[in-house]
Amino acid sequence: MSFVPANEGISKLKPYQPGKPISELERELGITDIVKLASNENPLGCSDKVKEAVAAELAEIGRYPDGGGFILKDQIEAQFGFGHERITLGNGSNDLLEMFARAFVSEQDSIVYSQHAFAVYALVTQAINAQAIEVPAKGFSHDLDAMAAAIQANTKLVFIANPNNPTGTWFEEAEFEAFMQKVPANVIVVLDEAYVEYFPENFNSLKYLDQYPNLIVSRTLSKCYGLAALRVGFALASVQVTDYLNRIRQPFNVNHLAMVAAVAALKDEAFIEKSREVNKAGMAQLEAGFKALGLNYVPSRANFILFDVQADPAQTFNALLKEGVIVRPVGIPNHLRVSIGTEAENAKFLTALAKVLGLDAKA
Ligand SMILES: *Cc1c(COP(=O)(O)O)cnc(C)c1O
């Protein structure tokens, strides 16, 4: 027992379990040639233009970054059409998710999110000791009607993810619009679009930002842009909401190399297109692989797939580790999540999966 008192929310907090790093597994099992398909990273890494841009700025490491993030906000403005006064930069979008809760929610308030939603929503709610209202999912998807109906007088914020992680499920524009119309204007809606670049057929949420001053759209450079190690995300919102967020934002929360990398990454549309193609091909490869093994999966609009192992996911996860493949248990019975890799990585995963489950692939 610790005698150091933490605040009540923190003392009950179960920390986020990140995916196993490759180096850790190498040490534990003494094997090399490990494939990590656990954290939805871009299997292509990042754009070469990002590497050049970062290399050119190494001499600046001794200086504090621009706390206002001018160059990055300029690039975001040029690309997405929102001025600096509507942009908040985050040390990854996780940093932003925490800012949203801290800026708008007090202890006596509640936050609404879906069952099977991104794990960080529950964590930030707990960390500020607010009340969590977890709304049952419909299948594996957000039930937006039920979520709107679940809003209480003390609800200050709703987290929704499109597509959602770890399920890959998505909602359409009509559902989103109907939802926004039902949410009271004093309740913040955080629309987390961490994977939006992968499926441009997803509706353009940004056009709703003018109509709904309580809407925050959150984006990250960690996934399709390939900057997971550098930690950059950004939020677009009304001027008023952005002003509050920037009051609590740490002044130097995004480092200089990360901002320089983000500018280069945002400019390199060819890299995004290539990443999208690799992801589409990999998704088709994995879906065909699951079908051949007779395994069910949840259709996804992200860079990962949730699939049904028809067995204990922890055992399957451990057996796959021994084969040199890291996937992700996500707390959903019988299911594991696999990130879409390169063709060779996907093939290695499918072979290992067939082996550990004792299944034969049917062509
Ligand atoms: C990965 C992910 C994020 C955040 O990633 P950062 O690296 O912190 O930017 C946010 N939301 C969802 C749904 C994610 O899957």
Coordinates of C-alpha atoms and ligand atoms in Angstrom, one line a residue:
M1 CA 0.0 0.0 0.0
S2 CA 1.2 3.4 -0.9
F3 CA 0.9 6.2 1.7
V4 CA 1.3 8.8 -1.0
P5 CA -2.2 10.0 -1.8
A6 CA -3.1 10.4 -5.5
N7 CA -6.3 12.1 -6.5
E8 CA -9.2 9.7 -6.6
G9 CA -9.4 9.4 -10.4
I10 CA -5.7 8.7 -10.8
S11 CA -5.6 6.1 -8.0
K12 CA -8.2 4.0 -9.8
L13 CA -6.6 4.4 -13.2
K14 CA -5.3 1.4 -15.2
P15 CA -2.7 2.7 -17.5
Y16 CA -2.9 2.4 -21.3
Q17 CA -1.1 -0.7 -22.5
P18 CA 0.9 0.2 -25.6
G19 CA 1.7 -2.4 -28.2
K20 CA 4.9 -4.4 -27.5
P21 CA 7.9 -2.8 -29.1
I22 CA 9.9 -5.1 -31.5
S23 CA 13.1 -4.7 -29.4
E24 CA 11.4 -6.0 -26.3
L25 CA 10.2 -9.1 -28.0
E26 CA 13.6 -9.7 -29.5
R27 CA 15.1 -9.6 -26.0
E28 CA 12.4 -11.9 -24.5
L29 CA 12.3 -14.6 -27.2
G30 CA 15.8 -14.3 -28.7
I31 CA 14.3 -14.1 -32.2
T32 CA 14.8 -11.6 -34.9
D33 CA 12.8 -10.9 -38.1
I34 CA 9.8 -9.8 -36.1
V35 CA 6.8 -8.4 -37.7
K36 CA 4.9 -5.7 -35.7
L37 CA 1.3 -5.3 -36.7
A38 CA 0.1 -4.0 -33.3
S39 CA 0.0 -0.2 -33.3
N40 CA -1.5 0.8 -36.7
E41 CA 1.7 2.4 -37.8
N42 CA 2.4 3.0 -41.5
P43 CA 4.3 0.0 -42.8
L44 CA 6.1 2.3 -45.3
G45 CA 7.5 4.4 -42.4
C46 CA 7.5 8.0 -43.4
S47 CA 8.1 10.1 -46.5
D48 CA 11.7 10.6 -47.6
K49 CA 10.9 14.3 -47.7
V50 CA 10.3 14.1 -44.0
K51 CA 13.7 12.6 -43.3
E52 CA 15.4 15.3 -45.4
A53 CA 13.5 18.1 -43.6
V54 CA 14.3 16.7 -40.2
A55 CA 18.0 16.2 -41.0
A56 CA 18.2 19.8 -42.2
E57 CA 17.0 21.1 -38.9
L58 CA 19.2 19.0 -36.5
A59 CA 21.3 22.1 -35.7
E60 CA 18.2 23.7 -34.1
I61 CA 17.9 21.1 -31.3
G62 CA 19.5 23.4 -28.8
R63 CA 16.7 26.0 -29.1
Y64 CA 13.1 25.9 -27.8
P65 CA 10.5 25.3 -30.5
D66 CA 8.1 28.0 -31.7
G67 CA 5.5 27.6 -29.0
G68 CA 2.8 29.1 -31.4
G69 CA 3.7 26.5 -34.1
F70 CA 3.5 29.1 -36.8
I71 CA 5.0 27.1 -39.8
L72 CA 2.8 24.1 -39.1
K73 CA -0.3 26.1 -38.6
D74 CA 0.4 27.9 -41.9
Q75 CA 0.6 24.6 -43.6
I76 CA -2.6 23.3 -42.0
E77 CA -4.4 26.6 -42.9
A78 CA -3.2 26.2 -46.5
Q79 CA -4.4 22.7 -46.7
F80 CA -7.6 22.6 -44.7
G81 CA -8.8 26.2 -44.8
F82 CA -8.9 27.1 -41.1
G83 CA -6.9 30.0 -39.7
H84 CA -4.3 29.8 -36.9
E85 CA -7.0 30.9 -34.4
R86 CA -8.9 27.7 -35.1
I87 CA -6.0 25.3 -34.8
T88 CA -4.6 23.6 -31.7
L89 CA -1.4 21.5 -31.9
G90 CA -0.9 18.4 -29.8
N91 CA 2.0 16.1 -28.9
G92 CA 0.1 13.4 -30.8
S93 CA -3.6 13.5 -30.7
N94 CA -3.6 11.7 -27.4
D95 CA -2.3 15.0 -25.9
L96 CA -5.3 16.8 -27.5
L97 CA -7.8 14.2 -26.2
E98 CA -6.6 14.9 -22.7
M99 CA -6.8 18.7 -23.3
F100 CA -10.4 18.4 -24.4
A101 CA -11.4 16.7 -21.2
R102 CA -9.4 19.0 -19.0
A103 CA -10.7 22.1 -20.7
F104 CA -14.4 21.3 -20.7
V105 CA -15.2 18.7 -18.1
S106 CA -15.1 19.0 -14.3
E107 CA -15.4 16.2 -11.7
Q108 CA -19.1 16.5 -11.3
D109 CA -19.7 16.2 -15.1
S110 CA -20.0 13.3 -17.4
I111 CA -18.4 12.2 -20.7
V112 CA -20.2 10.0 -23.2
Y113 CA -18.4 7.5 -25.4
S114 CA -19.2 4.1 -27.0
Q115 CA -18.4 0.6 -25.9
H116 CA -15.4 -0.7 -27.9
A117 CA -14.3 2.9 -28.5
F118 CA -10.7 4.1 -28.5
A119 CA -9.3 3.2 -25.0
V120 CA -7.9 6.7 -24.3
Y121 CA -11.5 8.1 -24.0
A122 CA -12.1 6.1 -20.8
L123 CA -8.6 6.9 -19.5
V124 CA -8.9 10.7 -19.8
T125 CA -12.4 10.5 -18.2
Q126 CA -11.0 8.5 -15.3
A127 CA -8.0 10.8 -15.0
I128 CA -10.1 13.8 -14.3
N129 CA -12.5 11.7 -12.1
A130 CA -15.5 12.6 -14.2
Q131 CA -18.4 10.2 -14.7
A132 CA -18.1 7.9 -17.7
I133 CA -21.3 7.1 -19.7
E134 CA -20.4 4.1 -21.9
V135 CA -23.1 3.5 -24.5
P136 CA -23.5 -0.1 -25.8
A137 CA -22.2 -0.5 -29.3
K138 CA -24.5 -1.6 -32.1
G139 CA -22.7 -4.7 -33.4
F140 CA -19.2 -3.2 -33.2
S141 CA -20.2 0.3 -34.3
H142 CA -21.0 3.4 -32.4
D143 CA -24.8 3.7 -31.9
L144 CA -25.1 7.4 -32.5
D145 CA -28.8 7.6 -31.7
A146 CA -28.3 5.9 -28.4
M147 CA -25.3 8.1 -27.7
A148 CA -27.3 11.3 -28.3
A149 CA -30.1 9.8 -26.0
A150 CA -27.5 9.0 -23.3
I151 CA -26.5 12.7 -22.9
Q152 CA -27.4 13.9 -19.4
A153 CA -27.8 17.4 -17.9
N154 CA -24.2 17.0 -16.5
T155 CA -22.7 15.8 -19.8
K156 CA -20.1 18.2 -21.1
L157 CA -18.4 16.1 -23.8
V158 CA -19.0 13.2 -26.2
F159 CA -16.1 11.3 -27.9
I160 CA -16.8 9.7 -31.3
A161 CA -14.3 8.1 -33.6
N162 CA -14.7 7.8 -37.4
P163 CA -13.5 5.2 -38.1
N164 CA -13.2 3.8 -34.7
N165 CA -10.2 2.0 -33.2
P166 CA -10.1 -1.0 -32.4
T167 CA -13.1 -1.9 -34.5
G168 CA -12.5 -0.1 -37.8
T169 CA -16.2 0.6 -38.0
W170 CA -17.5 3.9 -39.4
F171 CA -20.6 6.1 -39.7
E172 CA -22.0 8.0 -42.7
E173 CA -22.7 11.6 -43.1
A174 CA -26.5 11.4 -42.6
E175 CA -26.0 9.6 -39.2
F176 CA -23.5 12.2 -38.1
E177 CA -25.7 15.1 -39.1
A178 CA -28.7 13.6 -37.3
F179 CA -26.5 13.1 -34.2
M180 CA -25.2 16.7 -34.3
Q181 CA -28.7 18.1 -34.5
K182 CA -29.6 16.2 -31.3
V183 CA -26.6 17.2 -29.2
P184 CA -27.2 20.3 -27.1
A185 CA -25.1 23.3 -28.2
N186 CA -23.3 23.4 -24.8
V187 CA -21.9 19.8 -25.2
I188 CA -18.6 19.5 -26.9
V189 CA -18.5 16.8 -29.6
V190 CA -15.0 15.5 -30.3
L191 CA -14.8 13.8 -33.7
D192 CA -11.6 11.8 -33.7
E193 CA -10.4 11.2 -37.3
A194 CA -7.1 9.5 -36.7
Y195 CA -7.5 7.3 -39.9
V196 CA -9.4 9.7 -42.2
E197 CA -6.6 9.8 -44.8
Y198 CA -6.9 6.2 -45.6
F199 CA -10.5 6.4 -46.9
P200 CA -11.2 9.7 -48.7
E201 CA -14.7 8.3 -49.4
N202 CA -15.5 9.1 -45.7
F203 CA -17.5 12.3 -45.6
N204 CA -15.9 15.7 -45.2
S205 CA -16.5 16.6 -41.6
L206 CA -14.6 19.9 -41.7
K207 CA -17.5 21.7 -43.4
Y208 CA -19.6 21.2 -40.2
L209 CA -17.1 23.2 -38.1
D210 CA -18.7 26.5 -39.0
Q211 CA -22.2 25.2 -38.4
Y212 CA -21.4 23.7 -35.0
P213 CA -19.2 25.8 -32.6
N214 CA -19.2 22.8 -30.2
L215 CA -17.6 20.5 -32.7
I216 CA -13.9 19.6 -32.5
V217 CA -12.3 17.6 -35.3
S218 CA -9.1 15.9 -34.2
R219 CA -6.4 14.6 -36.6
T220 CA -3.0 12.9 -36.2
L221 CA 0.2 12.6 -38.1
S222 CA 0.9 9.2 -36.4
K223 CA -1.0 7.0 -38.8
C224 CA -1.1 7.5 -42.5
Y225 CA 1.5 10.3 -42.4
G226 CA 4.0 7.9 -40.7
L227 CA 5.2 10.2 -37.9
A228 CA 4.2 8.1 -34.8
A229 CA 7.5 8.4 -33.1
L230 CA 7.5 12.2 -33.4
R231 CA 4.1 12.8 -31.8
V232 CA 2.1 15.4 -33.7
G233 CA -1.7 15.9 -33.9
F234 CA -3.9 18.9 -34.5
A235 CA -7.5 19.9 -33.6
L236 CA -9.7 22.2 -35.7
A237 CA -12.6 23.9 -33.8
S238 CA -14.3 27.2 -33.3
V239 CA -12.3 30.3 -32.2
Q240 CA -13.7 30.2 -28.7
V241 CA -13.0 26.5 -28.2
T242 CA -9.5 26.8 -29.6
D243 CA -8.8 29.7 -27.3
Y244 CA -9.7 27.6 -24.2
L245 CA -7.6 24.7 -25.5
N246 CA -4.6 26.9 -25.9
R247 CA -4.9 28.2 -22.4
I248 CA -4.2 24.8 -21.0
R249 CA -1.8 23.6 -23.8
Q250 CA 1.8 23.2 -22.6
P251 CA 3.6 26.1 -24.3
F252 CA 6.2 23.8 -26.0
N253 CA 4.1 20.7 -26.3
V254 CA 5.1 19.9 -29.9
N255 CA 8.9 19.9 -30.6
H256 CA 10.6 21.6 -33.5
L257 CA 11.6 18.5 -35.4
A258 CA 8.1 17.1 -35.1
M259 CA 6.7 20.4 -36.6
V260 CA 9.2 20.5 -39.4
A261 CA 8.4 16.8 -40.2
A262 CA 4.7 17.5 -40.1
V263 CA 4.9 20.3 -42.6
A264 CA 6.9 18.0 -45.0
A265 CA 4.5 15.1 -44.4
L266 CA 1.4 17.2 -45.0
K267 CA 2.9 18.5 -48.3
D268 CA 3.8 15.1 -49.7
E269 CA 0.5 14.0 -51.2
A270 CA 2.2 11.3 -53.3
F271 CA 3.3 9.5 -50.1
I272 CA -0.3 9.6 -48.8
E273 CA -1.6 8.2 -52.1
K274 CA 1.0 5.4 -52.0
S275 CA 0.2 4.6 -48.4
R276 CA -3.5 4.4 -49.3
E277 CA -2.8 2.0 -52.1
V278 CA -0.6 -0.2 -50.0
N279 CA -3.4 -0.2 -47.3
K280 CA -6.2 -1.1 -49.8
A281 CA -4.1 -4.0 -51.3
G282 CA -3.1 -5.2 -47.8
M283 CA -6.7 -5.1 -46.6
A284 CA -7.8 -7.2 -49.6
Q285 CA -5.0 -9.6 -48.9
L286 CA -6.0 -10.0 -45.2
E287 CA -9.7 -10.2 -45.9
A288 CA -9.0 -13.0 -48.5
G289 CA -6.8 -14.7 -45.9
F290 CA -9.4 -14.6 -43.2
K291 CA -12.0 -16.0 -45.6
A292 CA -9.7 -18.8 -46.7
L293 CA -9.2 -19.7 -43.0
G294 CA -13.0 -19.5 -42.3
L295 CA -12.5 -16.6 -39.8
N296 CA -14.9 -13.7 -39.4
Y297 CA -13.7 -10.2 -39.4
V298 CA -15.2 -6.7 -39.0
P299 CA -15.2 -4.7 -42.2
S300 CA -12.8 -1.7 -41.6
R301 CA -12.2 1.8 -43.0
A302 CA -8.9 2.1 -41.3
N303 CA -5.4 0.5 -41.5
F304 CA -6.2 -2.5 -39.3
I305 CA -8.8 -5.2 -39.0
L306 CA -10.5 -6.7 -36.0
F307 CA -11.0 -10.5 -36.5
D308 CA -12.5 -13.4 -34.6
V309 CA -10.0 -16.0 -33.6
Q310 CA -12.8 -18.3 -32.3
A311 CA -10.4 -19.0 -29.4
D312 CA -8.9 -17.3 -26.4
P313 CA -7.3 -14.1 -27.8
A314 CA -4.6 -14.0 -25.2
Q315 CA -3.4 -17.5 -26.0
T316 CA -3.5 -16.8 -29.7
F317 CA -1.7 -13.5 -29.2
N318 CA 1.1 -15.3 -27.2
A319 CA 1.3 -18.1 -29.8
L320 CA 1.7 -15.5 -32.6
L321 CA 4.5 -13.8 -30.6
K322 CA 6.4 -17.0 -30.6
E323 CA 6.1 -17.0 -34.4
G324 CA 7.5 -13.5 -34.5
V325 CA 4.3 -11.7 -35.2
I326 CA 3.0 -9.0 -32.8
V327 CA -0.8 -8.2 -33.0
R328 CA -3.0 -6.6 -30.4
P329 CA -5.5 -8.0 -27.9
V330 CA -8.1 -5.2 -27.4
G331 CA -10.3 -6.5 -24.6
I332 CA -13.0 -7.8 -27.0
P333 CA -13.8 -11.5 -26.3
N334 CA -12.4 -13.9 -29.0
H335 CA -11.0 -11.0 -31.1
L336 CA -7.6 -9.6 -32.0
R337 CA -6.7 -6.6 -34.0
V338 CA -4.1 -6.7 -36.7
S339 CA -2.6 -3.7 -38.4
I340 CA -2.3 -3.9 -42.2
G341 CA 1.4 -4.3 -43.1
T342 CA 3.3 -4.7 -46.3
E343 CA 2.4 -7.7 -48.5
A344 CA 5.3 -9.8 -47.0
E345 CA 4.3 -8.9 -43.4
N346 CA 0.6 -9.7 -44.1
A347 CA 1.6 -13.1 -45.6
K348 CA 3.8 -13.9 -42.6
F349 CA 1.0 -13.1 -40.3
L350 CA -1.6 -15.2 -42.2
T351 CA 0.8 -18.2 -42.3
A352 CA 1.5 -17.8 -38.5
L353 CA -2.2 -17.5 -37.7
A354 CA -3.1 -20.6 -39.7
K355 CA -0.4 -22.5 -37.8
V356 CA -1.3 -21.4 -34.3
L357 CA -5.0 -21.9 -34.8
G358 CA -4.4 -25.3 -36.5
L359 CA -6.3 -24.2 -39.6
D360 CA -5.8 -25.0 -43.3
A361 CA -6.3 -22.2 -45.8
K362 CA -8.9 -23.1 -48.5
A363 CA -8.0 -21.4 -51.8
Ligands
LIG1 C1 -3.9 6.2 -32.9 C2 -5.1 6.9 -32.5 C3 -5.0 8.2 -31.9 C4 -3.8 9.0 -31.5 O1 -2.6 8.8 -31.9 P1 -1.5 9.8 -31.6 O2 -0.3 9.1 -31.9 O3 -1.5 10.2 -30.1 O4 -1.8 11.0 -32.4 C5 -6.2 8.9 -31.7 N1 -7.4 8.3 -31.9 C6 -7.5 7.1 -32.4 C7 -8.8 6.6 -32.6 C8 -6.4 6.4 -32.7 O5 -6.5 5.1 -33.1

